[in-house]
């Protein structure tokens, strides 16, 4: 794949941006990784904290088997190696919202190893991004700085919540690739049901490692932008950070390895602290937890009920419905969208259904701020409307209008497409006699334009437009075009 298109121009030549991502995905589990406390989002501060989560002396962690299953399930979904033997380590650091003084994580022996993710790029091409590992770890609590003018508070509800940290190789070369990667990981997690992927609530967040180099050079020094919580911000943060590093180097400076924060208010990254190395954390195996071991039968049982995943669904949409790779990737990005399309396409021209779903349905939902589950137009109504285009009852442009009428009415008062077409008299005119009469009328009324069109055949389009207008858009456009050319003597 040509990476040239991804280069960024600097004052002294082109630069390549290199990115690797660490995604923290909260496991969709009702209780925490090592305690029975609840994990529900938005509960009153410190109302979901067990003695383990508060790190009271003598408390011991107990592994939540459900979370282990979800990590294995995710590993299989990422087409990654599942390690039947893994080890929990203590990652030592001090933070006011970390009462243990360490985070239980996995370091040298994670539960999931190498995998691969195919990302779908806007031009329809596919690129494979390597996954280095997936490890399990606890989340920390939260410091609240906005509750009191001079004091900070700590909320431990999040303390001990199960996270999967998914670490990629530095395989991404543009903000668009990094965004496509996060979207794809989120889609896979949602299909699997192992994480709800809700970035606003923080159940999925990305640390983005960015460095720049001259094409072909060794990797440059990277900066890590912490906890970016929207796909749009990921793009902005990368673009700002790459530009900052390029300007710095071109001015004779040196990039310092740092942890940085993205500030969405001004679209900038700023230094938070100099970046730690792994040895700063003094990792060692947690003496409270035995190594985690399971057998192949445990993995096989989970593998047996994996759902059809986005890539498989995409391949099936391309082969069964003859969709373009890009349209297929758009439709499978959410399982609900794919299901809506398949229900609408039943017995209909699937390509036309895909166009209407990606065009009219998504645009309508977007504008109305609705989820697909709340679509006022049902899949079968979309299918019927496409059927009316296929059998020449309505033209494409009339179908768009009918769709909007259906969308505004909603499913309860909403009438099916053929009823609206009947009531409003929107049936396409395919009666050649009627079309011919309309063409004759326009030609007779515009002798000067006829002369012009015979000199400049492109003018024929003007006549087609006039006839379409005269018939209220209901004439069959192909038939009109053919007749106009014939009557003007331009059809040879
Ligand atoms: Mn982590």
JSON list of C-alpha atoms in Angstrom, two decimals, residues 194-327:
[
{"chain": "A", "resi": 194, "resn": "UNK", "atom": "CA", "xyz": [-17.75, -7.85, 25.86]},
{"chain": "A", "resi": 195, "resn": "UNK", "atom": "CA", "xyz": [-17.73, -4.01, 26.13]},
{"chain": "A", "resi": 196, "resn": "UNK", "atom": "CA", "xyz": [-20.50, -1.53, 25.38]},
{"chain": "A", "resi": 197, "resn": "UNK", "atom": "CA", "xyz": [-18.01, 0.75, 23.59]},
{"chain": "A", "resi": 198, "resn": "UNK", "atom": "CA", "xyz": [-19.54, 3.87, 25.10]},
{"chain": "A", "resi": 199, "resn": "UNK", "atom": "CA", "xyz": [-16.77, 6.46, 24.79]},
{"chain": "A", "resi": 200, "resn": "UNK", "atom": "CA", "xyz": [-18.80, 9.28, 26.37]},
{"chain": "A", "resi": 201, "resn": "UNK", "atom": "CA", "xyz": [-19.17, 7.29, 29.59]},
{"chain": "A", "resi": 202, "resn": "UNK", "atom": "CA", "xyz": [-15.52, 6.28, 29.42]},
{"chain": "A", "resi": 203, "resn": "UNK", "atom": "CA", "xyz": [-16.07, 2.56, 28.92]},
{"chain": "A", "resi": 204, "resn": "UNK", "atom": "CA", "xyz": [-13.78, 2.79, 25.92]},
{"chain": "A", "resi": 205, "resn": "UNK", "atom": "CA", "xyz": [-10.85, 5.20, 25.83]},
{"chain": "A", "resi": 206, "resn": "UNK", "atom": "CA", "xyz": [-7.64, 5.36, 23.87]},
{"chain": "A", "resi": 207, "resn": "UNK", "atom": "CA", "xyz": [-4.05, 6.31, 24.69]},
{"chain": "A", "resi": 208, "resn": "UNK", "atom": "CA", "xyz": [-2.45, 7.38, 21.43]},
{"chain": "A", "resi": 209, "resn": "UNK", "atom": "CA", "xyz": [1.33, 7.08, 20.94]},
{"chain": "A", "resi": 210, "resn": "UNK", "atom": "CA", "xyz": [2.54, 9.50, 18.27]},
{"chain": "A", "resi": 211, "resn": "UNK", "atom": "CA", "xyz": [6.00, 9.97, 16.78]},
{"chain": "A", "resi": 212, "resn": "UNK", "atom": "CA", "xyz": [7.30, 11.44, 13.53]},
{"chain": "A", "resi": 213, "resn": "UNK", "atom": "CA", "xyz": [10.23, 10.50, 11.29]},
{"chain": "A", "resi": 214, "resn": "UNK", "atom": "CA", "xyz": [11.63, 11.01, 7.82]},
{"chain": "A", "resi": 215, "resn": "UNK", "atom": "CA", "xyz": [10.27, 8.26, 5.52]},
{"chain": "A", "resi": 216, "resn": "UNK", "atom": "CA", "xyz": [12.54, 5.22, 5.83]},
{"chain": "A", "resi": 217, "resn": "UNK", "atom": "CA", "xyz": [14.22, 6.37, 9.08]},
{"chain": "A", "resi": 218, "resn": "UNK", "atom": "CA", "xyz": [14.16, 4.64, 12.48]},
{"chain": "A", "resi": 219, "resn": "UNK", "atom": "CA", "xyz": [11.20, 5.32, 14.77]},
{"chain": "A", "resi": 220, "resn": "UNK", "atom": "CA", "xyz": [11.27, 8.77, 16.40]},
{"chain": "A", "resi": 221, "resn": "UNK", "atom": "CA", "xyz": [10.72, 9.52, 20.10]},
{"chain": "A", "resi": 222, "resn": "UNK", "atom": "CA", "xyz": [7.05, 9.14, 20.94]},
{"chain": "A", "resi": 223, "resn": "UNK", "atom": "CA", "xyz": [4.62, 11.05, 23.08]},
{"chain": "A", "resi": 224, "resn": "UNK", "atom": "CA", "xyz": [1.61, 9.36, 24.56]},
{"chain": "A", "resi": 225, "resn": "UNK", "atom": "CA", "xyz": [-1.68, 11.26, 24.58]},
{"chain": "A", "resi": 226, "resn": "UNK", "atom": "CA", "xyz": [-3.72, 9.88, 27.45]},
{"chain": "A", "resi": 227, "resn": "UNK", "atom": "CA", "xyz": [-7.40, 8.94, 27.66]},
{"chain": "A", "resi": 228, "resn": "UNK", "atom": "CA", "xyz": [-8.81, 10.43, 24.48]},
{"chain": "A", "resi": 229, "resn": "UNK", "atom": "CA", "xyz": [-12.54, 9.74, 24.61]},
{"chain": "A", "resi": 230, "resn": "UNK", "atom": "CA", "xyz": [-14.01, 10.33, 21.18]},
{"chain": "A", "resi": 231, "resn": "UNK", "atom": "CA", "xyz": [-13.14, 9.32, 17.62]},
{"chain": "A", "resi": 232, "resn": "UNK", "atom": "CA", "xyz": [-13.17, 12.97, 16.56]},
{"chain": "A", "resi": 233, "resn": "UNK", "atom": "CA", "xyz": [-10.80, 13.99, 19.37]},
{"chain": "A", "resi": 234, "resn": "UNK", "atom": "CA", "xyz": [-8.42, 11.17, 18.41]},
{"chain": "A", "resi": 235, "resn": "UNK", "atom": "CA", "xyz": [-8.12, 12.70, 14.95]},
{"chain": "A", "resi": 236, "resn": "UNK", "atom": "CA", "xyz": [-7.64, 16.22, 16.30]},
{"chain": "A", "resi": 237, "resn": "UNK", "atom": "CA", "xyz": [-5.13, 15.13, 18.95]},
{"chain": "A", "resi": 238, "resn": "UNK", "atom": "CA", "xyz": [-2.98, 13.24, 16.41]},
{"chain": "A", "resi": 239, "resn": "UNK", "atom": "CA", "xyz": [-2.97, 16.06, 13.92]},
{"chain": "A", "resi": 240, "resn": "UNK", "atom": "CA", "xyz": [-2.02, 18.63, 16.52]},
{"chain": "A", "resi": 241, "resn": "UNK", "atom": "CA", "xyz": [0.65, 16.44, 18.12]},
{"chain": "A", "resi": 242, "resn": "UNK", "atom": "CA", "xyz": [2.28, 15.46, 14.80]},
{"chain": "A", "resi": 243, "resn": "UNK", "atom": "CA", "xyz": [2.46, 19.10, 13.76]},
{"chain": "A", "resi": 244, "resn": "UNK", "atom": "CA", "xyz": [3.90, 20.08, 17.15]},
{"chain": "A", "resi": 245, "resn": "UNK", "atom": "CA", "xyz": [6.67, 17.47, 16.88]},
{"chain": "A", "resi": 246, "resn": "UNK", "atom": "CA", "xyz": [7.50, 18.38, 13.26]},
{"chain": "A", "resi": 247, "resn": "UNK", "atom": "CA", "xyz": [7.75, 22.10, 14.08]},
{"chain": "A", "resi": 248, "resn": "UNK", "atom": "CA", "xyz": [9.87, 21.34, 17.15]},
{"chain": "A", "resi": 249, "resn": "UNK", "atom": "CA", "xyz": [12.38, 19.20, 15.23]},
{"chain": "A", "resi": 250, "resn": "UNK", "atom": "CA", "xyz": [12.54, 21.57, 12.28]},
{"chain": "A", "resi": 251, "resn": "UNK", "atom": "CA", "xyz": [13.33, 24.43, 14.70]},
{"chain": "A", "resi": 252, "resn": "UNK", "atom": "CA", "xyz": [16.32, 22.41, 15.96]},
{"chain": "A", "resi": 253, "resn": "UNK", "atom": "CA", "xyz": [14.59, 20.99, 19.03]},
{"chain": "A", "resi": 254, "resn": "UNK", "atom": "CA", "xyz": [14.32, 17.43, 20.33]},
{"chain": "A", "resi": 255, "resn": "UNK", "atom": "CA", "xyz": [11.10, 15.57, 21.17]},
{"chain": "A", "resi": 256, "resn": "UNK", "atom": "CA", "xyz": [11.04, 14.52, 24.84]},
{"chain": "A", "resi": 257, "resn": "UNK", "atom": "CA", "xyz": [9.25, 11.30, 25.70]},
{"chain": "A", "resi": 258, "resn": "UNK", "atom": "CA", "xyz": [6.18, 12.56, 27.53]},
{"chain": "A", "resi": 259, "resn": "UNK", "atom": "CA", "xyz": [2.68, 11.76, 28.61]},
{"chain": "A", "resi": 260, "resn": "UNK", "atom": "CA", "xyz": [0.42, 14.50, 27.25]},
{"chain": "A", "resi": 261, "resn": "UNK", "atom": "CA", "xyz": [-3.21, 15.51, 27.61]},
{"chain": "A", "resi": 262, "resn": "UNK", "atom": "CA", "xyz": [-5.55, 16.54, 24.81]},
{"chain": "A", "resi": 263, "resn": "UNK", "atom": "CA", "xyz": [-7.61, 19.63, 25.55]},
{"chain": "A", "resi": 264, "resn": "UNK", "atom": "CA", "xyz": [-10.73, 19.56, 23.35]},
{"chain": "A", "resi": 265, "resn": "UNK", "atom": "CA", "xyz": [-11.46, 23.24, 24.09]},
{"chain": "A", "resi": 266, "resn": "UNK", "atom": "CA", "xyz": [-8.49, 24.54, 22.10]},
{"chain": "A", "resi": 267, "resn": "UNK", "atom": "CA", "xyz": [-7.67, 21.36, 20.15]},
{"chain": "A", "resi": 268, "resn": "UNK", "atom": "CA", "xyz": [-4.14, 21.16, 21.62]},
{"chain": "A", "resi": 269, "resn": "UNK", "atom": "CA", "xyz": [-2.06, 18.64, 23.51]},
{"chain": "A", "resi": 270, "resn": "UNK", "atom": "CA", "xyz": [-0.06, 19.72, 26.54]},
{"chain": "A", "resi": 271, "resn": "UNK", "atom": "CA", "xyz": [2.59, 18.09, 28.69]},
{"chain": "A", "resi": 272, "resn": "UNK", "atom": "CA", "xyz": [1.33, 16.22, 31.76]},
{"chain": "A", "resi": 273, "resn": "UNK", "atom": "CA", "xyz": [4.46, 14.45, 32.95]},
{"chain": "A", "resi": 274, "resn": "UNK", "atom": "CA", "xyz": [7.65, 12.95, 31.56]},
{"chain": "A", "resi": 275, "resn": "UNK", "atom": "CA", "xyz": [6.83, 9.43, 30.45]},
{"chain": "A", "resi": 276, "resn": "UNK", "atom": "CA", "xyz": [7.70, 6.56, 32.74]},
{"chain": "A", "resi": 277, "resn": "UNK", "atom": "CA", "xyz": [9.46, 3.42, 31.53]},
{"chain": "A", "resi": 278, "resn": "UNK", "atom": "CA", "xyz": [8.11, 0.01, 32.51]},
{"chain": "A", "resi": 279, "resn": "UNK", "atom": "CA", "xyz": [10.91, -0.45, 35.09]},
{"chain": "A", "resi": 280, "resn": "UNK", "atom": "CA", "xyz": [9.71, 2.64, 36.96]},
{"chain": "A", "resi": 281, "resn": "UNK", "atom": "CA", "xyz": [6.63, 0.68, 38.02]},
{"chain": "A", "resi": 282, "resn": "UNK", "atom": "CA", "xyz": [8.57, -2.13, 39.70]},
{"chain": "A", "resi": 283, "resn": "UNK", "atom": "CA", "xyz": [6.26, -4.82, 38.32]},
{"chain": "A", "resi": 284, "resn": "UNK", "atom": "CA", "xyz": [6.24, -8.11, 40.24]},
{"chain": "A", "resi": 285, "resn": "UNK", "atom": "CA", "xyz": [3.80, -11.06, 40.34]},
{"chain": "A", "resi": 286, "resn": "UNK", "atom": "CA", "xyz": [0.93, -10.37, 42.74]},
{"chain": "A", "resi": 287, "resn": "UNK", "atom": "CA", "xyz": [1.48, -12.73, 45.69]},
{"chain": "A", "resi": 288, "resn": "UNK", "atom": "CA", "xyz": [-2.28, -12.65, 46.46]},
{"chain": "A", "resi": 289, "resn": "UNK", "atom": "CA", "xyz": [-3.16, -14.29, 43.14]},
{"chain": "A", "resi": 290, "resn": "UNK", "atom": "CA", "xyz": [-2.08, -17.62, 41.66]},
{"chain": "A", "resi": 291, "resn": "UNK", "atom": "CA", "xyz": [-1.24, -17.65, 37.96]},
{"chain": "A", "resi": 292, "resn": "UNK", "atom": "CA", "xyz": [-4.41, -17.92, 35.89]},
{"chain": "A", "resi": 293, "resn": "UNK", "atom": "CA", "xyz": [-4.74, -21.27, 34.14]},
{"chain": "A", "resi": 294, "resn": "UNK", "atom": "CA", "xyz": [-7.48, -22.84, 32.04]},
{"chain": "A", "resi": 295, "resn": "UNK", "atom": "CA", "xyz": [-7.67, -25.66, 29.51]},
{"chain": "A", "resi": 296, "resn": "UNK", "atom": "CA", "xyz": [-8.43, -25.83, 25.81]},
{"chain": "A", "resi": 297, "resn": "UNK", "atom": "CA", "xyz": [-11.97, -27.07, 26.50]},
{"chain": "A", "resi": 298, "resn": "UNK", "atom": "CA", "xyz": [-12.71, -23.74, 28.24]},
{"chain": "A", "resi": 299, "resn": "UNK", "atom": "CA", "xyz": [-11.50, -21.83, 25.16]},
{"chain": "A", "resi": 300, "resn": "UNK", "atom": "CA", "xyz": [-13.35, -24.15, 22.75]},
{"chain": "A", "resi": 301, "resn": "UNK", "atom": "CA", "xyz": [-16.64, -23.71, 24.60]},
{"chain": "A", "resi": 302, "resn": "UNK", "atom": "CA", "xyz": [-16.33, -19.91, 24.23]},
{"chain": "A", "resi": 303, "resn": "UNK", "atom": "CA", "xyz": [-15.27, -20.19, 20.58]},
{"chain": "A", "resi": 304, "resn": "UNK", "atom": "CA", "xyz": [-18.33, -22.29, 19.82]},
{"chain": "A", "resi": 305, "resn": "UNK", "atom": "CA", "xyz": [-20.80, -19.50, 20.42]},
{"chain": "A", "resi": 306, "resn": "UNK", "atom": "CA", "xyz": [-19.00, -16.52, 18.91]},
{"chain": "A", "resi": 307, "resn": "UNK", "atom": "CA", "xyz": [-21.37, -14.46, 16.75]},
{"chain": "A", "resi": 308, "resn": "UNK", "atom": "CA", "xyz": [-20.69, -13.64, 13.10]},
{"chain": "A", "resi": 309, "resn": "UNK", "atom": "CA", "xyz": [-18.11, -10.83, 13.37]},
{"chain": "A", "resi": 310, "resn": "UNK", "atom": "CA", "xyz": [-17.89, -7.65, 11.25]},
{"chain": "A", "resi": 311, "resn": "UNK", "atom": "CA", "xyz": [-15.28, -8.98, 8.77]},
{"chain": "A", "resi": 312, "resn": "UNK", "atom": "CA", "xyz": [-17.21, -12.19, 8.12]},
{"chain": "A", "resi": 313, "resn": "UNK", "atom": "CA", "xyz": [-20.45, -10.28, 7.76]},
{"chain": "A", "resi": 314, "resn": "UNK", "atom": "CA", "xyz": [-18.78, -7.84, 5.38]},
{"chain": "A", "resi": 315, "resn": "UNK", "atom": "CA", "xyz": [-17.47, -10.70, 3.22]},
{"chain": "A", "resi": 316, "resn": "UNK", "atom": "CA", "xyz": [-20.93, -12.26, 3.17]},
{"chain": "A", "resi": 317, "resn": "UNK", "atom": "CA", "xyz": [-22.59, -8.94, 2.21]},
{"chain": "A", "resi": 318, "resn": "UNK", "atom": "CA", "xyz": [-20.12, -8.56, -0.68]},
{"chain": "A", "resi": 319, "resn": "UNK", "atom": "CA", "xyz": [-20.65, -12.09, -2.00]},
{"chain": "A", "resi": 320, "resn": "UNK", "atom": "CA", "xyz": [-24.37, -12.58, -1.29]},
{"chain": "A", "resi": 321, "resn": "UNK", "atom": "CA", "xyz": [-25.68, -9.07, -1.95]},
{"chain": "A", "resi": 322, "resn": "UNK", "atom": "CA", "xyz": [-22.98, -7.91, -4.43]},
{"chain": "A", "resi": 323, "resn": "UNK", "atom": "CA", "xyz": [-22.32, -4.76, -2.39]},
{"chain": "A", "resi": 324, "resn": "UNK", "atom": "CA", "xyz": [-19.14, -2.71, -2.80]},
{"chain": "A", "resi": 325, "resn": "UNK", "atom": "CA", "xyz": [-16.54, -3.31, -0.06]},
{"chain": "A", "resi": 326, "resn": "UNK", "atom": "CA", "xyz": [-17.07, 0.20, 1.25]},
{"chain": "A", "resi": 327, "resn": "UNK", "atom": "CA", "xyz": [-20.86, -0.01, 1.43]}
]
